[in-house]
Amino acid sequence: MKVTSAVFNTSSLDLAGCPEPVYPEFALIGRSNVGKSSLLNMITGKKGLAMVSETPGKTKLLNFFTINNKWRLVDLPGYGFAKVAKGEVNRFNESVVEYLTHRGDNLICVLSLIDSRLPPQEIDLEFIDWMIDMGVPFVLVFTKTDKINAAKLEENLQVYKEALSEMCEDLPEILTCSSKTGAGHKDLLKFVQSALP
Ligand code: GTP
Ligand code: MG
């Protein structure tokens, strides 16, 4: 599949503000700063389409983009970001939870982003566990692979698979990517193509 058009639709504060579910959706989720917005730009080949920032917590709304007039990418706020309101920890954003559990069949799959450089993080495992419990379909996408070498990446993936095997019987599909080098672009689009109804 080639991306021929990518258009920003709308930003929404909650489920009620989401656009009509007329296109199948793939949602990008993961810890703040893991590279969700960067990946959206990489997939679509449009650098400034989604806002990227070194400061965690940049994406605060649910952002919808229509690709090829056929399907949507949804850039979600990151989880695990503490700087929301005084004393309040935004572990899992309420609107994200609402979106993920109420969008129905229109949500084809969650692209759950994980920083490939780190050992399994409690907050990521907790979120994966939650998706399994809720029956939310997901694949894991390991990001920022340009920042580690191939051997270390393989080792980290192996450790991750072991952690996952204790949580579920069938391992989820695993993809890797770098928004900096464009690695993984083809496989991501191949996955989307195969998952589209
Ligand atoms: P929030 O919106 O705050 O939740 O963050 P996000 O997950 O959307 O992350 P974002 O795309 O804004 O990227 C965070 C930082 O990581 C930025 O400084 C990016 O330039 C950097 N970054 C993202 N992806 C990659 C990558 O593949 N390689 C490298 N080297 N840096 C990356
Ligand atoms: Mg973002």
CSV table of C-alpha atoms and ligand atoms in Angstrom, one decimal:
chain,number,residue,atom,x,y,z
A,1,MET,CA,0.0,0.0,0.0
A,2,LYS,CA,1.1,3.5,-0.7
A,3,VAL,CA,-0.1,6.6,1.2
A,4,THR,CA,-1.4,9.0,-1.4
A,5,SER,CA,-3.3,11.3,0.9
A,6,ALA,CA,-3.3,12.0,4.6
A,7,VAL,CA,-5.6,14.6,6.0
A,8,PHE,CA,-6.1,15.9,9.5
A,9,ASN,CA,-9.8,15.7,10.5
A,10,THR,CA,-10.4,16.8,14.0
A,11,SER,CA,-9.1,16.8,17.6
A,12,SER,CA,-11.5,15.6,20.2
A,13,LEU,CA,-11.5,15.9,24.0
A,14,ASP,CA,-13.7,12.8,24.5
A,15,LEU,CA,-15.7,10.1,22.7
A,16,ALA,CA,-18.6,12.3,22.0
A,17,GLY,CA,-16.4,14.7,20.0
A,18,CYS,CA,-15.0,11.9,17.8
A,19,PRO,CA,-15.9,12.0,14.1
A,20,GLU,CA,-18.5,9.7,12.7
A,21,PRO,CA,-17.0,6.2,12.6
A,22,VAL,CA,-17.2,6.0,8.8
A,23,TYR,CA,-13.6,4.8,8.2
A,24,PRO,CA,-11.8,1.8,9.9
A,25,GLU,CA,-9.4,3.1,12.5
A,26,PHE,CA,-5.9,2.2,13.8
A,27,ALA,CA,-5.0,4.0,17.0
A,28,LEU,CA,-1.5,4.9,18.2
A,29,ILE,CA,-1.0,4.5,21.9
A,30,GLY,CA,1.9,4.3,24.3
A,31,ARG,CA,3.8,6.1,27.0
A,32,SER,CA,4.4,9.8,26.5
A,33,ASN,CA,7.4,10.5,24.3
A,34,VAL,CA,7.5,6.9,22.9
A,35,GLY,CA,7.1,8.4,19.4
A,36,LYS,CA,3.4,8.1,18.5
A,37,SER,CA,3.1,11.4,16.6
A,38,SER,CA,6.5,10.9,14.9
A,39,LEU,CA,5.3,7.5,13.7
A,40,LEU,CA,2.1,8.9,12.3
A,41,ASN,CA,4.2,11.4,10.3
A,42,MET,CA,6.6,8.6,9.2
A,43,ILE,CA,3.7,6.4,8.1
A,44,THR,CA,2.1,9.2,6.1
A,45,GLY,CA,5.3,10.7,4.9
A,46,LYS,CA,4.1,14.1,6.1
A,47,LYS,CA,6.6,15.6,8.6
A,48,GLY,CA,4.5,18.2,10.3
A,49,LEU,CA,1.1,16.4,10.2
A,50,ALA,CA,1.1,15.4,13.8
A,51,MET,CA,2.7,17.6,16.4
A,52,VAL,CA,6.0,16.2,17.8
A,53,SER,CA,7.7,17.4,20.9
A,54,GLU,CA,10.6,16.5,23.2
A,55,THR,CA,8.4,17.4,26.1
A,56,PRO,CA,6.3,14.5,27.2
A,57,GLY,CA,2.5,15.1,27.2
A,58,LYS,CA,2.4,17.1,23.9
A,59,THR,CA,-0.6,15.2,22.5
A,60,LYS,CA,-3.5,16.0,24.8
A,61,LEU,CA,-6.5,15.3,22.5
A,62,LEU,CA,-7.6,12.4,20.3
A,63,ASN,CA,-6.4,13.4,16.9
A,64,PHE,CA,-8.0,11.9,13.8
A,65,PHE,CA,-6.4,11.6,10.3
A,66,THR,CA,-7.9,10.1,7.2
A,67,ILE,CA,-5.5,8.2,5.0
A,68,ASN,CA,-6.2,7.5,1.3
A,69,ASN,CA,-9.9,8.4,1.9
A,70,LYS,CA,-10.2,4.9,3.2
A,71,TRP,CA,-8.9,4.5,6.8
A,72,ARG,CA,-7.9,6.5,9.8
A,73,LEU,CA,-5.0,6.9,12.1
A,74,VAL,CA,-5.8,8.2,15.6
A,75,ASP,CA,-3.0,9.8,17.5
A,76,LEU,CA,-3.9,9.4,21.2
A,77,PRO,CA,-2.5,11.2,24.3
A,78,GLY,CA,0.3,9.2,25.9
A,79,TYR,CA,-0.2,7.4,29.2
A,80,GLY,CA,1.9,7.6,32.3
A,81,PHE,CA,2.3,11.3,32.1
A,82,ALA,CA,2.1,12.9,35.5
A,83,LYS,CA,2.0,16.6,34.8
A,84,VAL,CA,-1.7,17.0,34.3
A,85,ALA,CA,-3.2,18.7,37.3
A,86,LYS,CA,-2.0,19.2,40.9
A,87,GLY,CA,-1.5,15.8,42.5
A,88,GLU,CA,-3.3,14.0,39.7
A,89,VAL,CA,-1.5,11.3,37.8
A,90,ASN,CA,-2.7,10.7,34.3
A,91,ARG,CA,-1.9,7.0,34.3
A,92,PHE,CA,-4.5,6.1,31.7
A,93,ASN,CA,-6.3,9.0,30.2
A,94,GLU,CA,-10.0,8.7,30.7
A,95,SER,CA,-11.0,9.7,27.2
A,96,VAL,CA,-8.5,7.2,25.8
A,97,VAL,CA,-10.0,4.4,27.8
A,98,GLU,CA,-13.5,5.5,26.7
A,99,TYR,CA,-12.5,5.6,23.1
A,100,LEU,CA,-10.7,2.2,23.2
A,101,THR,CA,-13.7,0.5,24.8
A,102,HIS,CA,-16.6,2.2,23.0
A,103,ARG,CA,-15.5,2.6,19.4
A,104,GLY,CA,-16.7,-0.9,18.6
A,105,ASP,CA,-15.7,-2.7,15.4
A,106,ASN,CA,-14.7,0.5,13.8
A,107,LEU,CA,-11.4,0.3,15.8
A,108,ILE,CA,-9.6,-2.3,13.8
A,109,CYS,CA,-6.4,-2.4,15.9
A,110,VAL,CA,-4.4,-0.5,18.4
A,111,LEU,CA,-0.8,0.0,17.5
A,112,SER,CA,0.7,-0.2,21.0
A,113,LEU,CA,4.1,1.5,21.0
A,114,ILE,CA,6.9,0.4,23.2
A,115,ASP,CA,10.4,2.0,23.4
A,116,SER,CA,12.7,-0.7,22.0
A,117,ARG,CA,15.6,0.5,24.2
A,118,LEU,CA,14.1,-0.4,27.5
A,119,PRO,CA,13.4,-3.6,29.5
A,120,PRO,CA,9.7,-4.3,29.9
A,121,GLN,CA,8.2,-1.3,31.9
A,122,GLU,CA,5.5,-1.9,34.4
A,123,ILE,CA,3.2,0.7,33.0
A,124,ASP,CA,3.4,-0.8,29.4
A,125,LEU,CA,2.7,-4.3,30.7
A,126,GLU,CA,-0.2,-3.0,32.8
A,127,PHE,CA,-1.7,-1.4,29.7
A,128,ILE,CA,-1.2,-4.5,27.6
A,129,ASP,CA,-2.8,-6.6,30.3
A,130,TRP,CA,-5.7,-4.2,30.3
A,131,MET,CA,-6.1,-4.5,26.5
A,132,ILE,CA,-6.1,-8.3,26.8
A,133,ASP,CA,-8.7,-8.1,29.6
A,134,MET,CA,-10.9,-5.7,27.6
A,135,GLY,CA,-10.6,-7.7,24.4
A,136,VAL,CA,-9.1,-4.7,22.6
A,137,PRO,CA,-7.2,-5.9,19.4
A,138,PHE,CA,-3.6,-4.7,19.4
A,139,VAL,CA,-0.1,-5.3,17.9
A,140,LEU,CA,3.1,-4.1,19.6
A,141,VAL,CA,5.3,-1.7,17.7
A,142,PHE,CA,8.8,-1.2,19.1
A,143,THR,CA,10.0,2.3,18.4
A,144,LYS,CA,13.3,4.2,18.0
A,145,THR,CA,15.2,1.2,16.8
A,146,ASP,CA,17.8,3.6,15.3
A,147,LYS,CA,19.0,4.2,18.9
A,148,ILE,CA,20.1,0.7,19.5
A,149,ASN,CA,22.0,-2.0,17.6
A,150,ALA,CA,20.4,-5.0,16.0
A,151,ALA,CA,21.8,-7.5,18.6
A,152,LYS,CA,20.5,-5.4,21.5
A,153,LEU,CA,17.1,-5.0,19.8
A,154,GLU,CA,16.8,-8.8,19.3
A,155,GLU,CA,17.7,-9.3,23.0
A,156,ASN,CA,15.2,-6.8,24.2
A,157,LEU,CA,12.5,-8.3,22.0
A,158,GLN,CA,13.3,-11.7,23.4
A,159,VAL,CA,13.0,-10.5,27.0
A,160,TYR,CA,9.7,-8.8,26.1
A,161,LYS,CA,8.3,-12.0,24.5
A,162,GLU,CA,9.1,-13.9,27.7
A,163,ALA,CA,7.2,-11.3,29.8
A,164,LEU,CA,4.3,-11.5,27.4
A,165,SER,CA,4.1,-15.3,27.4
A,166,GLU,CA,3.2,-15.0,31.1
A,167,MET,CA,0.3,-12.8,30.3
A,168,CYS,CA,-1.3,-14.4,27.3
A,169,GLU,CA,-1.3,-17.7,25.4
A,170,ASP,CA,-0.8,-16.3,21.9
A,171,LEU,CA,1.9,-13.7,21.5
A,172,PRO,CA,0.7,-10.6,19.8
A,173,GLU,CA,2.1,-9.6,16.5
A,174,ILE,CA,5.3,-7.6,16.9
A,175,LEU,CA,6.6,-4.9,14.6
A,176,THR,CA,9.7,-2.6,14.9
A,177,CYS,CA,10.2,0.9,13.5
A,178,SER,CA,12.3,4.0,13.5
A,179,SER,CA,10.6,7.3,12.6
A,180,LYS,CA,14.1,8.7,12.1
A,181,THR,CA,15.3,6.3,9.4
A,182,GLY,CA,11.9,5.1,8.1
A,183,ALA,CA,12.7,1.5,9.1
A,184,GLY,CA,9.6,-0.6,9.4
A,185,HIS,CA,7.5,1.7,7.1
A,186,LYS,CA,6.7,-1.1,4.6
A,187,ASP,CA,5.8,-3.7,7.2
A,188,LEU,CA,3.5,-1.2,9.0
A,189,LEU,CA,1.6,-0.4,5.9
A,190,LYS,CA,1.5,-4.1,5.0
A,191,PHE,CA,0.0,-4.8,8.3
A,192,VAL,CA,-2.7,-2.1,7.9
A,193,GLN,CA,-3.5,-3.4,4.4
A,194,SER,CA,-3.9,-7.0,5.8
A,195,ALA,CA,-6.1,-5.8,8.7
A,196,LEU,CA,-8.4,-3.6,6.7
A,197,PRO,CA,-11.9,-5.1,6.2
B,1,GTP,P1,3.3,12.6,23.5
B,1,GTP,O1,2.4,13.2,22.4
B,1,GTP,O2,3.9,13.5,24.4
B,1,GTP,O3,2.6,11.5,24.2
B,1,GTP,O4,4.6,11.9,22.8
B,1,GTP,P2,4.7,11.0,21.4
B,1,GTP,O5,4.6,9.6,21.8
B,1,GTP,O6,3.7,11.5,20.4
B,1,GTP,O7,6.2,11.3,21.0
B,1,GTP,P3,6.7,12.2,19.8
B,1,GTP,O8,6.4,11.6,18.5
B,1,GTP,O9,6.3,13.6,20.1
B,1,GTP,O10,8.3,12.0,20.0
B,1,GTP,C1,9.0,12.3,21.2
B,1,GTP,C2,10.4,12.5,21.0
B,1,GTP,O11,11.1,11.4,20.5
B,1,GTP,C3,10.7,13.6,19.9
B,1,GTP,O12,11.8,14.4,20.3
B,1,GTP,C4,11.0,12.8,18.6
B,1,GTP,O13,11.8,13.5,17.7
B,1,GTP,C5,11.7,11.6,19.2
B,1,GTP,N1,11.5,10.4,18.4
B,1,GTP,C6,10.3,9.8,18.0
B,1,GTP,N2,10.5,8.7,17.3
B,1,GTP,C7,11.8,8.6,17.1
B,1,GTP,C8,12.7,7.6,16.4
B,1,GTP,O14,12.2,6.7,15.8
B,1,GTP,N3,14.0,7.8,16.6
B,1,GTP,C9,14.6,8.8,17.3
B,1,GTP,N4,15.9,8.9,17.3
B,1,GTP,N5,13.8,9.7,17.9
B,1,GTP,C10,12.5,9.6,17.9
B,2,MG,MG,2.2,12.9,20.5
